[in-house]
Short mmCIF file of C-alpha atoms in Angstrom, two decimals:
data_model
loop_
_atom_site.label_atom_id
_atom_site.label_comp_id
_atom_site.label_asym_id
_atom_site.label_seq_id
_atom_site.Cartn_x
_atom_site.Cartn_y
_atom_site.Cartn_z
CA MET A 1 126.70 111.35 106.13
CA SER A 2 128.26 114.86 107.34
CA PHE A 3 125.71 117.14 109.11
CA SER A 4 127.10 119.80 106.70
CA LEU A 5 125.63 117.41 103.52
CA ILE A 6 122.34 117.46 104.32
CA GLN A 7 122.63 121.30 105.29
CA LYS A 8 123.60 122.22 102.24
CA TYR A 9 121.26 119.41 99.65
CA ASN A 10 118.47 120.09 102.31
CA VAL A 11 116.27 121.75 99.34
CA PRO A 12 112.55 121.73 98.96
CA GLY A 13 111.84 119.46 95.15
CA PRO A 14 110.75 117.09 93.26
CA ARG A 15 110.16 113.30 93.76
CA TYR A 16 110.74 112.49 90.05
CA THR A 17 107.52 110.33 88.79
CA SER A 18 107.62 112.71 85.25
CA TYR A 19 109.48 115.08 83.91
CA PRO A 20 108.53 117.93 83.32
CA THR A 21 107.31 117.99 86.89
CA VAL A 22 103.39 119.14 87.22
CA PRO A 23 103.92 122.20 88.04
CA TYR A 24 105.93 123.32 85.26
CA TRP A 25 103.62 121.48 82.64
CA ASP A 26 103.22 124.00 80.24
CA GLU A 27 99.67 124.30 79.31
CA THR A 28 99.71 127.24 76.93
CA THR A 29 101.19 124.19 74.05
CA PHE A 30 98.50 121.81 75.33
CA SER A 31 94.88 119.90 74.24
CA VAL A 32 92.30 117.62 75.03
CA GLU A 33 92.51 117.22 70.88
CA ILE A 34 96.70 117.22 71.53
CA TRP A 35 96.18 114.46 74.28
CA LYS A 36 94.92 112.32 71.37
CA GLU A 37 96.97 112.55 69.06
CA THR A 38 99.84 111.47 71.25
CA LEU A 39 97.19 109.08 72.76
CA ILE A 40 97.27 107.03 69.16
CA LYS A 41 100.41 107.25 68.66
CA SER A 42 101.99 106.00 71.02
CA PHE A 43 99.04 103.54 71.45
CA ASN A 44 99.88 102.25 67.74
CA GLU A 45 104.10 102.45 69.10
CA SER A 46 103.63 99.71 71.50
CA ASN A 47 100.33 98.01 71.78
CA ALA A 48 101.10 95.13 70.31
CA ALA A 49 105.35 94.79 70.93
CA GLU A 50 104.05 96.01 74.40
CA GLY A 51 100.92 96.37 75.81
CA ILE A 52 99.04 99.71 77.63
CA SER A 53 99.00 100.23 81.92
CA LEU A 54 95.75 101.29 83.01
CA TYR A 55 96.34 103.10 87.01
CA ILE A 56 92.74 103.89 88.43
CA HIS A 57 92.10 105.98 91.09
CA LEU A 58 89.44 104.53 94.00
CA PRO A 59 89.40 108.40 95.81
CA PHE A 60 87.29 107.38 99.25
CA CYS A 61 88.17 107.43 102.23
CA GLU A 62 86.30 106.37 105.59
CA SER A 63 88.48 108.57 107.70
CA LEU A 64 91.61 111.35 106.86
CA CYS A 65 96.01 109.77 107.48
CA THR A 66 97.20 113.28 108.10
CA PHE A 67 100.70 112.17 106.76
CA CYS A 68 99.09 112.38 103.18
CA GLY A 69 98.95 114.06 100.15
CA CYS A 70 96.94 112.06 97.69
CA HIS A 71 93.43 113.76 96.57
CA LYS A 72 91.34 111.76 98.00
CA ARG A 73 86.98 112.41 99.23
CA ILE A 74 86.48 111.67 103.13
CA THR A 75 83.18 109.69 103.78
CA LYS A 76 81.59 106.63 105.22
CA ARG A 77 78.51 106.46 102.48
CA HIS A 78 79.02 103.38 100.91
CA GLU A 79 76.39 104.18 98.06
CA VAL A 80 79.28 106.46 96.38
CA GLU A 81 80.69 103.70 94.70
CA HIS A 82 79.08 102.49 92.81
CA PRO A 83 78.74 105.35 90.33
CA TYR A 84 81.73 106.36 90.98
CA ILE A 85 82.77 102.63 88.84
CA ASP A 86 80.24 103.48 86.40
CA ALA A 87 81.88 106.65 85.74
CA VAL A 88 85.12 104.75 85.47
CA LEU A 89 83.90 102.12 82.93
CA LYS A 90 82.65 104.85 81.70
CA GLU A 91 85.96 107.23 80.68
CA TRP A 92 87.87 103.98 79.69
CA ALA A 93 84.98 103.27 77.39
CA MET A 94 85.45 106.34 75.43
CA TYR A 95 88.84 106.18 75.87
CA CYS A 96 88.15 102.42 73.85
CA GLU A 97 86.49 104.34 70.93
CA LEU A 98 89.08 106.34 70.29
CA LEU A 99 91.96 103.54 69.53
CA PRO A 100 92.75 102.15 66.85
CA GLN A 101 92.00 98.73 67.98
CA LYS A 102 91.34 96.81 71.19
CA PRO A 103 94.49 97.35 73.87
CA ILE A 104 96.20 95.15 74.97
CA ILE A 105 96.73 95.29 79.07
CA LYS A 106 100.31 94.44 81.10
CA GLU A 107 99.60 96.01 83.48
CA ILE A 108 96.42 97.64 85.81
CA HIS A 109 97.18 99.29 89.92
CA LEU A 110 94.35 100.44 91.64
CA GLY A 111 95.09 102.93 93.89
CA GLY A 112 93.96 104.97 95.83
CA GLY A 113 92.48 106.89 98.96
CA THR A 114 91.68 103.55 99.63
CA PRO A 115 90.72 100.75 97.12
CA THR A 116 89.79 98.58 99.48
CA PHE A 117 86.98 100.98 100.73
CA PHE A 118 84.43 99.41 97.52
CA SER A 119 83.09 96.58 97.87
CA VAL A 120 84.01 92.85 96.19
CA ASP A 121 81.87 93.28 94.15
CA ASN A 122 81.87 96.77 92.98
CA LEU A 123 85.22 95.56 92.05
CA GLU A 124 84.94 92.35 90.98
CA ARG A 125 82.31 94.43 87.98
CA LEU A 126 84.98 97.31 87.98
CA ILE A 127 87.57 94.75 86.63
CA ASN A 128 85.44 92.71 84.50
CA GLY A 129 84.12 95.67 82.80
CA ILE A 130 87.89 96.18 82.25
CA LEU A 131 88.66 93.23 80.16
CA SER A 132 85.88 93.49 78.56
CA LYS A 133 87.51 96.03 76.53
CA ALA A 134 90.89 94.47 76.67
CA GLU A 135 93.21 91.75 76.54
CA LYS A 136 95.25 90.82 78.80
CA ALA A 137 99.33 90.63 77.90
CA LYS A 138 100.85 87.04 78.08
CA VAL A 139 103.00 88.45 80.98
CA TYR A 140 101.10 90.83 83.41
CA GLU A 141 100.75 92.36 86.93
CA PHE A 142 97.21 93.08 88.23
CA SER A 143 98.64 95.08 92.06
CA PHE A 144 96.53 96.71 93.97
CA GLU A 145 97.18 99.02 97.25
CA GLY A 146 94.87 97.79 100.30
CA HIS A 147 94.78 99.22 103.77
CA PRO A 148 95.37 96.35 106.78
CA ASN A 149 92.06 97.61 108.32
CA ASN A 150 89.63 96.09 106.34
CA THR A 151 90.98 94.84 103.46
CA THR A 152 89.05 91.25 104.54
CA ARG A 153 89.81 87.61 102.70
CA LEU A 154 87.28 87.86 100.23
CA HIS A 155 88.74 90.81 98.73
CA LEU A 156 92.05 89.28 98.07
CA GLN A 157 90.54 86.25 97.08
CA LYS A 158 88.26 88.01 94.79
CA LEU A 159 91.31 90.19 93.43
CA TYR A 160 93.86 87.00 92.91
CA ASP A 161 89.78 85.31 91.35
CA LEU A 162 90.37 88.32 88.68
CA GLY A 163 94.31 87.98 88.33
CA PHE A 164 95.95 90.13 90.68
CA ARG A 165 98.85 88.33 92.33
CA ARG A 166 100.78 92.08 94.14
CA VAL A 167 99.71 93.92 96.96
CA SER A 168 101.17 96.76 99.12
CA PHE A 169 99.89 97.96 102.01
CA GLY A 170 100.15 100.62 104.28
CA VAL A 171 102.50 100.19 106.92
CA GLN A 172 104.40 103.34 107.80
CA ASP A 173 105.51 103.09 111.37
CA TYR A 174 103.71 100.55 114.96
CA SER A 175 104.35 102.93 117.45
CA GLU A 176 100.77 104.18 119.05
CA LYS A 177 101.57 107.32 119.53
CA VAL A 178 103.17 108.14 116.55
CA GLN A 179 99.85 106.37 114.67
CA THR A 180 97.71 108.92 116.95
CA ALA A 181 99.24 112.04 114.61
CA ILE A 182 98.41 111.02 112.24
CA HIS A 183 94.84 109.40 112.24
CA ARG A 184 95.82 105.69 110.99
CA ILE A 185 95.88 103.82 114.01
CA GLN A 186 96.19 99.95 112.77
CA PRO A 187 97.87 96.91 115.03
CA PHE A 188 100.38 95.21 113.56
CA HIS A 189 98.00 92.40 114.13
CA ASN A 190 95.81 93.54 111.11
CA VAL A 191 99.31 94.16 108.78
CA ALA A 192 100.32 90.27 110.20
CA LYS A 193 96.71 89.21 109.51
CA VAL A 194 96.41 90.70 105.73
CA THR A 195 100.10 89.62 104.38
CA PHE A 196 99.11 85.57 105.70
CA TRP A 197 96.25 85.95 104.38
CA ALA A 198 97.94 86.99 100.64
CA ARG A 199 100.75 84.56 100.98
CA GLU A 200 98.01 82.00 101.87
CA ILE A 201 96.00 83.06 98.72
CA GLY A 202 98.65 83.14 96.84
CA TYR A 203 100.26 86.27 95.94
CA THR A 204 103.06 86.66 94.77
CA SER A 205 104.68 89.34 96.26
CA VAL A 206 103.62 91.71 99.45
CA SER A 207 105.09 94.85 99.04
CA HIS A 208 105.02 96.68 102.60
CA ASP A 209 104.66 100.83 103.25
CA LEU A 210 106.67 102.48 105.98
CA ILE A 211 107.52 105.54 106.81
CA PHE A 212 110.60 107.77 108.63
CA GLY A 213 110.55 111.04 109.43
CA LEU A 214 106.99 111.38 111.01
CA PRO A 215 105.51 114.17 113.89
CA PHE A 216 106.70 112.00 117.24
CA GLN A 217 109.05 109.04 116.18
CA THR A 218 112.24 108.00 117.18
CA LEU A 219 115.19 105.96 116.19
CA ASP A 220 113.61 102.94 118.48
CA ASN A 221 110.41 104.02 116.11
CA VAL A 222 111.68 102.70 113.29
CA ILE A 223 113.76 99.48 114.83
CA ASP A 224 111.29 98.42 116.00
CA THR A 225 108.83 99.04 112.27
CA ILE A 226 111.90 97.47 110.61
CA GLU A 227 112.23 94.71 113.07
CA LYS A 228 108.53 93.99 113.42
CA THR A 229 108.15 94.14 109.68
CA LYS A 230 111.25 91.81 108.88
CA SER A 231 109.46 88.94 110.46
CA LEU A 232 106.04 89.58 108.22
CA GLY A 233 109.24 88.99 105.08
CA PRO A 234 106.82 91.34 102.97
CA ASP A 235 109.32 90.91 99.28
CA ARG A 236 108.99 94.52 98.42
CA LEU A 237 108.72 97.25 100.78
CA ALA A 238 108.93 100.68 100.41
CA PHE A 239 110.56 103.46 102.89
CA TYR A 240 110.25 107.15 102.07
CA SER A 241 110.62 110.66 103.05
CA TYR A 242 107.37 112.27 105.15
CA ALA A 243 106.30 114.86 103.53
CA HIS A 244 105.60 117.05 105.55
CA VAL A 245 103.52 119.52 102.30
CA PRO A 246 100.51 121.37 105.34
CA TRP A 247 100.07 124.17 102.04
CA ILE A 248 98.54 120.97 100.34
CA LYS A 249 94.59 121.80 100.45
CA GLY A 250 93.02 118.88 101.75
CA ASN A 251 95.84 116.75 103.06
CA GLY A 252 95.08 117.63 107.36
CA GLN A 253 98.20 118.32 108.34
CA ARG A 254 97.59 120.43 110.92
CA GLY A 255 97.21 117.74 113.45
CA PHE A 256 100.13 118.45 114.63
CA LYS A 257 102.83 120.55 114.78
CA ASP A 258 105.49 121.50 113.17
CA GLU A 259 108.32 120.47 115.74
CA ASP A 260 107.15 117.49 116.44
CA VAL A 261 108.35 116.47 113.53
CA PRO A 262 111.70 115.22 112.98
CA LYS A 263 114.46 117.18 110.98
CA ASP A 264 118.06 118.06 108.98
CA ASP A 265 120.66 115.33 110.73
CA GLU A 266 117.74 113.71 113.04
CA LYS A 267 115.65 112.63 110.04
CA ARG A 268 118.69 111.83 107.65
CA LYS A 269 119.62 109.03 111.73
CA LEU A 270 116.54 107.60 110.99
CA TYR A 271 116.56 107.01 106.65
CA GLU A 272 120.38 105.66 107.46
CA VAL A 273 120.09 103.23 110.24
CA GLY A 274 116.44 101.63 108.62
CA LYS A 275 118.91 101.12 105.46
CA LYS A 276 121.40 99.92 106.60
CA LEU A 277 119.01 97.11 108.98
CA LEU A 278 117.22 96.28 105.94
CA ALA A 279 120.79 95.87 104.29
CA SER A 280 121.18 93.17 107.41
CA LYS A 281 117.36 91.93 106.48
CA GLY A 282 117.74 90.78 102.87
CA TYR A 283 116.94 93.88 101.30
CA HIS A 284 118.82 95.87 98.28
CA GLU A 285 118.19 99.26 97.32
CA ILE A 286 116.50 99.74 94.58
CA GLY A 287 115.77 103.07 93.40
CA MET A 288 114.92 106.23 96.16
CA ASP A 289 112.96 104.90 99.38
CA HIS A 290 112.80 100.84 97.82
CA PHE A 291 114.20 97.91 98.83
CA ALA A 292 113.40 94.46 97.51
CA LEU A 293 114.91 90.41 98.22
CA ALA A 294 116.51 89.07 95.95
CA ASP A 295 113.83 86.98 94.92
CA ASP A 296 110.84 89.66 94.09
CA ARG A 297 110.91 90.68 90.22
CA MET A 298 111.58 94.36 90.64
CA TYR A 299 114.88 93.41 92.15
CA MET A 300 115.59 91.48 89.29
CA ALA A 301 114.72 94.52 86.71
CA PHE A 302 116.25 96.72 88.59
CA LYS A 303 119.45 94.37 87.99
CA GLU A 304 118.67 93.75 84.29
CA GLY A 305 118.19 98.09 83.42
CA LYS A 306 114.41 96.67 83.80
CA LEU A 307 113.05 98.65 86.00
CA HIS A 308 110.28 101.86 85.40
CA ARG A 309 109.41 104.62 86.99
CA ASN A 310 106.34 106.68 86.14
CA PHE A 311 103.77 107.52 88.27
CA MET A 312 102.49 104.64 89.55
CA GLY A 313 105.73 104.74 91.43
CA TYR A 314 108.80 102.38 90.55
CA THR A 315 107.23 99.57 88.19
CA ALA A 316 108.89 96.21 86.38
CA SER A 317 107.27 96.72 83.50
CA LYS A 318 107.20 98.99 81.47
CA THR A 319 105.05 100.34 79.03
CA GLN A 320 105.40 103.65 76.75
CA LEU A 321 101.47 104.51 77.67
CA MET A 322 99.58 104.77 81.22
CA ILE A 323 96.14 105.58 80.66
CA GLY A 324 95.33 107.47 84.48
CA LEU A 325 91.52 106.31 84.63
CA GLY A 326 88.98 108.52 87.99
CA VAL A 327 88.75 111.76 89.13
CA SER A 328 92.78 113.16 89.56
CA SER A 329 93.78 111.09 87.41
CA ILE A 330 97.22 111.18 85.23
CA SER A 331 98.36 109.70 82.25
CA ASP A 332 101.47 109.49 80.02
CA SER A 333 101.50 108.84 76.89
CA TRP A 334 105.58 109.06 76.58
CA TYR A 335 105.24 112.66 74.51
CA ALA A 336 101.87 114.71 77.00
CA PHE A 337 101.05 113.91 80.08
CA ALA A 338 97.31 114.61 80.83
CA GLN A 339 95.69 115.46 84.41
CA ASN A 340 91.50 114.41 85.16
CA GLU A 341 89.15 116.66 87.15
CA LYS A 342 90.59 116.97 90.69
CA GLU A 343 87.20 117.10 91.86
CA LEU A 344 84.28 114.50 91.99
CA GLU A 345 81.74 116.55 90.45
CA ALA A 346 83.59 117.96 87.98
CA TYR A 347 85.12 114.59 86.95
CA TYR A 348 81.44 113.21 87.05
CA ALA A 349 79.94 116.42 84.47
CA ARG A 350 82.56 116.43 82.12
CA LEU A 351 81.46 112.47 81.30
CA ALA A 352 77.90 113.72 81.38
CA GLN A 353 78.56 115.38 79.09
CA ASN A 354 80.49 112.87 76.61
CA GLU A 355 83.40 113.93 77.67
CA LEU A 356 87.30 113.03 78.84
CA PRO A 357 87.25 114.69 81.65
CA VAL A 358 90.79 115.59 80.27
CA PHE A 359 91.21 119.59 82.73
CA ARG A 360 95.28 120.09 81.91
CA GLY A 361 98.80 118.85 80.67
CA HIS A 362 101.76 118.57 78.73
CA ARG A 363 103.08 118.48 75.75
CA LEU A 364 106.89 117.35 75.53
CA ASN A 365 109.42 119.11 73.36
CA GLU A 366 112.13 117.72 71.73
CA GLU A 367 114.44 118.30 75.43
CA ASP A 368 112.40 117.85 77.54
CA LEU A 369 111.78 114.64 76.19
CA ILE A 370 115.43 113.32 76.36
CA ILE A 371 115.98 115.51 79.98
CA ARG A 372 113.49 112.90 80.75
CA LYS A 373 114.69 110.39 79.67
CA HIS A 374 118.04 111.01 81.79
CA ILE A 375 116.05 111.76 84.61
CA LEU A 376 115.20 108.13 84.22
CA ASN A 377 118.51 107.17 83.92
CA LEU A 378 119.51 107.97 87.66
CA MET A 379 115.73 107.34 89.49
CA CYS A 380 116.24 103.52 88.63
CA GLN A 381 119.57 102.98 87.17
CA PHE A 382 121.11 105.41 89.35
CA ASP A 383 123.58 106.88 86.19
CA THR A 384 123.06 108.46 83.20
CA SER A 385 124.79 109.06 79.59
CA TRP A 386 124.95 111.08 76.72
CA GLN A 387 127.47 108.89 74.58
CA ASN A 388 124.84 108.57 72.51
CA ASP A 389 124.26 112.12 70.48
CA ALA A 390 120.87 111.02 70.50
CA LEU A 391 121.09 112.42 75.31
CA TYR A 392 123.43 115.68 75.11
CA PHE A 393 121.37 118.39 74.73
CA GLU A 394 122.15 122.63 75.08
CA GLY A 395 121.66 122.95 78.27
CA LEU A 396 124.50 120.24 79.46
CA PRO A 397 127.80 121.82 79.42
CA GLU A 398 125.14 124.26 83.04
CA VAL A 399 123.57 120.63 83.79
CA LEU A 400 127.83 120.07 84.76
CA VAL A 401 128.37 122.64 86.79
CA GLN A 402 126.61 121.45 89.02
CA LEU A 403 126.84 117.54 88.61
CA HIS A 404 131.04 118.90 88.88
CA GLU A 405 129.99 120.38 92.03
CA MET A 406 128.33 117.12 93.69
CA GLU A 407 131.76 115.20 92.03
CA LYS A 408 133.24 117.78 95.26
CA ASP A 409 131.00 116.27 97.58
CA GLY A 410 131.01 112.43 96.36
CA LEU A 411 127.39 112.12 95.39
CA LEU A 412 128.30 110.88 92.27
CA VAL A 413 131.56 110.20 89.71
CA ILE A 414 132.13 111.94 86.56
CA SER A 415 133.63 109.35 83.86
CA GLN A 416 133.57 109.20 79.30
CA ASN A 417 130.36 111.59 79.77
CA LYS A 418 128.40 109.34 82.58
CA VAL A 419 126.85 109.64 85.01
CA THR A 420 127.15 107.45 88.14
CA VAL A 421 125.55 107.95 91.62
CA THR A 422 128.15 106.94 94.36
CA GLU A 423 126.29 105.52 97.64
CA LYS A 424 126.87 107.75 99.10
CA GLY A 425 124.97 109.97 96.68
CA LYS A 426 121.71 107.81 96.74
CA PRO A 427 119.99 109.86 99.71
CA PHE A 428 120.57 112.84 97.15
CA VAL A 429 119.09 111.28 93.64
CA ARG A 430 116.68 114.40 93.71
CA ASN A 431 118.95 116.43 94.36
CA ILE A 432 120.83 115.18 91.34
CA CYS A 433 117.83 114.50 89.46
CA MET A 434 117.56 118.75 89.76
CA ALA A 435 120.78 119.51 88.46
CA PHE A 436 118.64 117.87 85.38
CA ASP A 437 115.53 120.53 85.89
CA LEU A 438 116.25 123.05 82.95
CA ARG A 439 112.02 124.32 83.39
CA LEU A 440 113.02 124.65 87.34
CA LYS A 441 117.18 126.20 87.28
CA ARG A 442 114.65 129.27 84.67
CA LYS A 443 111.65 129.80 86.81
CA THR A 444 112.51 129.51 90.46
CA PRO A 445 109.45 128.90 92.66
CA GLU A 446 108.28 132.08 94.63
CA THR A 447 106.16 129.70 96.87
CA GLN A 448 107.21 125.95 98.32
CA LEU A 449 106.22 123.11 95.43
CA PHE A 450 107.93 121.00 96.50
CA SER A 451 108.90 119.18 100.15
CA MET A 452 112.40 119.22 101.59
CA THR A 453 114.72 115.94 99.46
CA VAL A 454 116.68 115.10 102.37
#
């Protein structure tokens, strides 16, 4: 990949887990009542046909990883578990009272924070409490994020017994120097142990999260990490670009200097070499930063054009309605987004007043809905089309100007009202999506809101 392309396209940009992106939500057209209306509309359209998804945010961590930009609460006091699960179950009960019939759950994902911060008993109480007010879809997928240092065999067994078949372990990098810089010390044998346990218990999909571009990370580090990862044979891999966003409050990313972080051509080489190595190990690229073996369900969904992307990332279990439970969680009714209170105390206070703890959101207009489909297509299939009149929008000529420029650079091909991302263009898919992002174009941010795209 040429350095000139990196210089040209390495700009701040969204990761497009939603459109519009959170900084561009129009809160003047949103209210909790509007959220409830779109929630019920979406539920009525989709519950019987496909079920709903639940994302449950479990925010506690015992220590701060300095690469992390997620909402979390650092504590070693495990007495926080019980009241938090009480609050999440109360929030779920409030949603169930709003819904016209019993929800059918197709997908549950436990994210964090550190879900395995919670005891086995409390996780069991949480899931049983959720399922007591719902039915499981005939085909469902329950997944969770596990920390290799504190995920016990009992955690894995109990969650398996509750219906979980997919687990994702955060690895990042195996270099001791890198791990020290990001305050995430976890030896290879810890990752190997939990991976082998998951296999023995019967999990059908084990995923490892790797990151390139971390402070002090070298090409040899990336190669060593991928070689070690392949020896454990995870079904899926996320190979993320490190998002250096030190301006986000509370993420601790001032624990190392800016000059310690690989940039531009140096960082891109980490990705290019890593991507080729993953391909040689049998991993297929299935979307931005994601890879899977040929027999994994995620790869099959990609090949069948059924891959979906939402606030949980990529998923093979597409649902129109996703309800987010817990502090800072984001819900998606397709027609609107709603985010919960980001501070734990405010989240508890709203629930104590018998209110949904939603503090902001966005109602999508007709243009938003069309552009959202294009960006989803690009992120999940590496192509999109406006041959169907329903996918044409007034701002498209403006978009095409930028797309033609990208076509000259070999990042995509435009043919018969369709755009297809090339192999050369896949690392720049965020930039291609930005061409469709009319809200971003109409209001360029005055300060940096997003991580760099390359």
